[in-house]
Amino acid sequence: MQLVLSLILAESSIELVPNELVHHPAILKSAQRKRKDPHALILDQTYHHPAILGLGPRGIGRGRPDIPHLSLLLALGSPLNLTGGLKCYVHTRDNNIIKVDSGARLPRNTDRFTSLLEQLYQEKVVPPTGRPLLSIESGSIGDLLAEISGEVIALTTAGLPKSMDQVASRLVEHRNPVLLVGGFPRGHFSREAISKAKESYRIHNQHLDAWTVVARAVYDFERAIALGEARSRT
Ligand SMILES: C[S@@+](CC[C@H](N)C(=O)[O-])C[C@H]1O[C@@H](n2cnc3c(N)ncnc32)[C@H](O)[C@@H]1O
């Protein structure tokens, strides 16, 4: 049976505009431009920076839908995904779980991706008819991991040093490997998230962007599978 990697972009910086910000001029301006209710907008640093600043330290790292967007584009376009070896999930900081169909062709433009998320939060499934490409339901990282029920490895700068190709060799040893990558710009996984991982590794001595980590993880996983297949033929 084909080995499938479950990739979870955990605690991703996606959320609806919080109630305390709906009357901020930066939010109202976006709502007017998009002709949407301010409550239905996804918080976005690019447009809502002055509003997010008003949250003080609670605003750090919030409103970055571009992180899961770029990470998903890299993952979904990979040979691993195209050959059925990848399943992508986004867990959001407001505890929603987005399931991404491996055949989804996401918008290349982040503003369009953000609008798609707004539609998703409203309608729960997009497109509303036919095969769902994205679906959303409320749930914690624990709920998602319980559903997948695999062996979880987390990538974090706070983990044990190991190169990505060594981590990939560990992943392919498992029947149902799950990889956690943070979908946030700074800080670390919450205690809840990291406690679910059996192992956690640091793949470089510097902090990397989530999409760089995703690209490396997917590529090294592809190579580890190919290596395993070559060994089993000899
Ligand atoms: C922009 S980083 C978040 C910053 C955080 N300081 C960190 O590195 O854990 C987003 C995600 O990329 C992954 N990541 C970034 N640099 C990494 C590294 N050197 N080793 C392992 N994972 C890394 C982690 O999963 C992290 O949550």
Coordinates of C-alpha atoms and ligand atoms in Angstrom, one line a residue:
M1 CA 0.0 0.0 0.0
Q2 CA 1.2 3.5 -0.8
L3 CA 2.7 5.4 2.0
V4 CA 0.9 8.8 2.6
L5 CA 2.4 11.7 4.5
S6 CA -0.1 13.8 6.5
L7 CA 1.2 17.3 6.6
I8 CA -0.3 19.6 9.2
L9 CA 0.3 23.3 9.2
A10 CA -0.4 23.7 12.8
E11 CA -1.6 26.7 14.7
S12 CA -1.7 28.7 11.5
S13 CA -2.2 32.4 11.6
I14 CA -5.7 32.3 10.2
E15 CA -8.7 33.7 12.0
L16 CA -11.7 35.9 11.5
V17 CA -11.3 39.5 12.6
P18 CA -11.8 39.5 16.3
N19 CA -14.8 41.4 17.7
E20 CA -12.7 43.9 19.5
L21 CA -11.3 45.1 16.1
V22 CA -14.4 45.2 13.9
H23 CA -14.8 48.9 14.3
H24 CA -11.2 49.8 13.6
P25 CA -10.9 52.1 10.5
A26 CA -8.4 49.7 8.8
I27 CA -11.0 46.8 9.1
L28 CA -13.9 49.0 8.0
K29 CA -11.9 50.1 5.0
S30 CA -11.3 46.4 4.0
A31 CA -15.0 45.6 4.6
Q32 CA -16.1 48.4 2.4
R33 CA -13.6 47.5 -0.4
K34 CA -14.7 43.9 -0.3
R35 CA -18.4 44.7 0.3
K36 CA -18.4 42.3 3.2
D37 CA -19.5 42.4 6.9
P38 CA -16.3 43.2 9.0
H39 CA -17.0 40.0 11.1
A40 CA -16.7 37.9 7.9
L41 CA -13.2 39.1 7.1
I42 CA -10.0 37.1 7.7
L43 CA -7.5 39.1 9.7
D44 CA -4.6 40.1 7.4
Q45 CA -1.4 41.9 8.4
T46 CA -1.1 43.3 4.9
Y47 CA -4.2 45.4 5.3
H48 CA -5.0 45.4 9.0
H49 CA -1.5 46.1 10.5
P50 CA -2.7 49.3 12.4
A51 CA -5.6 47.4 13.9
I52 CA -3.4 44.4 14.9
L53 CA -0.9 46.8 16.5
G54 CA -3.8 47.9 18.8
L55 CA -3.8 44.4 20.2
G56 CA -0.3 45.0 21.7
P57 CA 1.6 41.8 22.5
R58 CA -1.5 39.7 21.7
G59 CA -1.2 40.8 18.1
I60 CA 2.2 39.2 17.5
G61 CA 2.2 36.7 14.7
R62 CA -1.5 37.2 13.9
G63 CA -3.1 37.8 10.5
R64 CA -0.7 35.8 8.2
P65 CA -2.8 33.8 5.8
D66 CA 0.1 34.1 3.3
I67 CA 2.0 31.5 5.4
P68 CA -0.4 28.6 4.9
H69 CA -1.1 29.8 1.4
L70 CA 2.6 29.6 0.2
S71 CA 3.1 26.4 2.1
L72 CA 0.1 24.8 0.5
L73 CA 1.0 25.9 -3.0
L74 CA 4.4 24.3 -2.6
A75 CA 3.0 21.1 -1.1
L76 CA 0.1 20.7 -3.5
G77 CA 2.3 21.3 -6.6
S78 CA 4.8 18.7 -5.5
P79 CA 5.4 15.3 -7.3
L80 CA 4.6 13.7 -3.9
N81 CA 1.1 15.2 -3.9
L82 CA 0.5 14.6 -7.6
T83 CA 1.2 10.9 -7.2
G84 CA -1.1 10.6 -4.2
G85 CA 1.5 10.5 -1.4
L86 CA 0.4 13.6 0.5
K87 CA -2.6 14.8 2.5
C88 CA -2.6 18.4 3.6
Y89 CA -4.4 19.9 6.6
V90 CA -4.4 23.4 8.1
H91 CA -5.1 23.8 11.8
T92 CA -5.8 27.4 12.6
R93 CA -5.1 29.4 15.7
D94 CA -8.8 29.8 16.3
N95 CA -9.1 26.0 16.4
N96 CA -10.6 25.2 13.1
I97 CA -9.4 22.3 10.9
I98 CA -9.3 22.9 7.1
K99 CA -9.1 19.7 5.0
V100 CA -7.5 20.3 1.6
D101 CA -8.3 18.0 -1.2
S102 CA -5.1 16.9 -2.9
G103 CA -6.6 17.9 -6.3
A104 CA -7.3 21.5 -5.1
R105 CA -5.9 24.2 -7.4
L106 CA -5.6 27.1 -5.0
P107 CA -5.5 30.7 -6.3
R108 CA -1.9 31.8 -6.9
N109 CA -2.6 35.2 -5.5
T110 CA -2.8 35.5 -1.7
D111 CA -5.6 38.1 -1.7
R112 CA -7.7 35.6 -3.7
F113 CA -6.7 32.8 -1.3
T114 CA -7.8 35.0 1.7
S115 CA -11.2 35.7 -0.1
L116 CA -11.6 31.9 -0.6
L117 CA -11.0 31.4 3.2
E118 CA -13.7 34.0 3.9
Q119 CA -16.1 32.1 1.7
L120 CA -15.0 28.9 3.4
Y121 CA -15.7 30.3 6.9
Q122 CA -19.2 31.3 5.7
E123 CA -20.1 28.2 3.8
K124 CA -18.0 25.5 5.5
V125 CA -17.2 23.9 2.1
V126 CA -15.9 25.3 -1.1
P127 CA -17.0 25.1 -3.8
P128 CA -20.5 24.8 -2.3
T129 CA -21.5 22.1 -4.8
G130 CA -19.6 19.2 -6.3
R131 CA -16.4 17.7 -5.0
P132 CA -15.2 19.7 -1.9
L133 CA -11.8 21.2 -2.4
L134 CA -11.6 22.8 1.0
S135 CA -13.8 22.1 4.0
I136 CA -13.7 23.5 7.5
E137 CA -14.9 22.3 10.9
S138 CA -14.1 23.4 14.4
G139 CA -11.6 21.3 16.2
S140 CA -8.3 21.4 18.1
I141 CA -5.0 20.0 16.9
G142 CA -5.7 17.1 19.3
D143 CA -9.0 16.3 17.6
L144 CA -7.3 16.3 14.2
L145 CA -4.4 14.1 15.3
A146 CA -6.9 11.7 17.0
E147 CA -8.7 11.4 13.7
I148 CA -5.6 10.8 11.6
S149 CA -4.2 8.4 14.3
G150 CA -0.7 8.4 13.0
E151 CA 2.9 8.7 14.3
V152 CA 3.6 12.4 14.8
I153 CA 6.9 14.1 14.2
A154 CA 7.2 17.9 14.8
L155 CA 9.6 20.3 13.2
T156 CA 10.7 23.1 15.5
T157 CA 13.8 25.1 16.3
A158 CA 13.4 23.8 19.8
G159 CA 13.8 20.1 18.7
L160 CA 16.8 17.8 18.5
P161 CA 19.2 18.6 15.6
K162 CA 18.7 16.3 12.6
S163 CA 18.9 17.0 8.9
M164 CA 15.7 16.9 7.0
D165 CA 16.7 13.8 5.0
Q166 CA 17.3 12.0 8.3
V167 CA 13.9 13.1 9.6
A168 CA 12.4 11.9 6.3
S169 CA 14.0 8.5 6.8
R170 CA 12.3 8.3 10.3
L171 CA 9.0 9.3 8.7
V172 CA 9.0 6.5 6.1
E173 CA 9.6 3.9 8.9
H174 CA 6.1 4.6 10.1
R175 CA 2.9 3.2 8.6
N176 CA 0.9 6.5 8.9
P177 CA 3.5 9.3 9.3
V178 CA 2.3 12.8 10.3
L179 CA 4.4 15.9 10.1
L180 CA 3.7 19.1 12.1
V181 CA 5.0 22.4 10.7
G182 CA 4.0 25.6 12.4
G183 CA 1.9 27.9 10.2
F184 CA 2.8 31.0 12.1
P185 CA 5.6 33.5 11.7
R186 CA 7.3 33.4 15.1
G187 CA 7.2 31.8 18.5
H188 CA 6.8 28.1 19.2
F189 CA 4.1 25.5 19.1
S190 CA 1.8 25.6 22.1
R191 CA 2.4 23.0 24.8
E192 CA -0.8 21.2 23.7
A193 CA 0.5 20.9 20.1
I194 CA 4.1 19.8 20.9
S195 CA 2.9 17.3 23.5
K196 CA 1.2 15.3 20.8
A197 CA 4.5 14.8 18.9
K198 CA 6.5 11.6 19.6
E199 CA 9.7 13.3 18.3
S200 CA 10.6 16.8 17.4
Y201 CA 13.5 18.0 15.3
R202 CA 15.4 21.1 14.3
I203 CA 16.5 20.8 10.7
H204 CA 18.7 23.8 10.5
N205 CA 20.5 26.0 13.1
Q206 CA 18.5 29.1 11.9
H207 CA 14.8 29.9 11.9
L208 CA 13.4 29.1 8.5
D209 CA 10.1 30.2 6.9
A210 CA 7.4 27.6 7.1
W211 CA 7.2 27.3 3.3
T212 CA 10.9 26.6 3.1
V213 CA 10.5 23.8 5.7
V214 CA 7.5 22.4 3.8
A215 CA 9.4 22.3 0.5
R216 CA 12.3 20.5 2.1
A217 CA 10.2 18.1 4.0
V218 CA 8.2 17.1 0.9
Y219 CA 11.2 16.7 -1.3
D220 CA 13.2 14.7 1.3
F221 CA 10.1 12.5 2.0
E222 CA 9.9 11.8 -1.8
R223 CA 13.6 10.8 -1.8
A224 CA 13.3 8.6 1.3
I225 CA 10.4 6.7 -0.4
A226 CA 12.4 6.3 -3.6
L227 CA 15.4 5.0 -1.6
G228 CA 13.3 2.5 0.3
E229 CA 11.8 1.3 -3.0
A230 CA 15.3 0.9 -4.6
R231 CA 16.5 -1.1 -1.6
S232 CA 13.5 -3.4 -1.6
R233 CA 14.2 -4.2 -5.3
T234 CA 17.8 -5.3 -4.6
Ligands
LIG1 C1 8.5 30.7 10.8 S1 8.7 29.3 11.7 C2 8.1 29.7 13.3 C3 9.3 30.2 14.1 C4 9.8 29.4 15.3 N1 10.8 30.2 15.9 C5 10.4 28.1 15.0 O1 11.3 28.0 14.2 O2 9.9 27.1 15.5 C6 7.4 28.3 11.2 C7 7.6 26.8 11.3 O3 8.7 26.4 10.5 C8 9.3 25.3 11.1 N2 10.7 25.6 11.3 C9 11.3 26.8 11.0 N3 12.7 26.8 11.2 C10 12.9 25.5 11.5 C11 14.1 24.8 11.9 N4 15.3 25.4 11.8 N5 14.0 23.5 12.2 C12 12.8 22.8 12.2 N6 11.6 23.5 11.9 C13 11.7 24.8 11.6 C14 8.6 25.0 12.4 O4 7.7 24.0 12.2 C15 8.0 26.4 12.7 O5 6.9 26.3 13.6

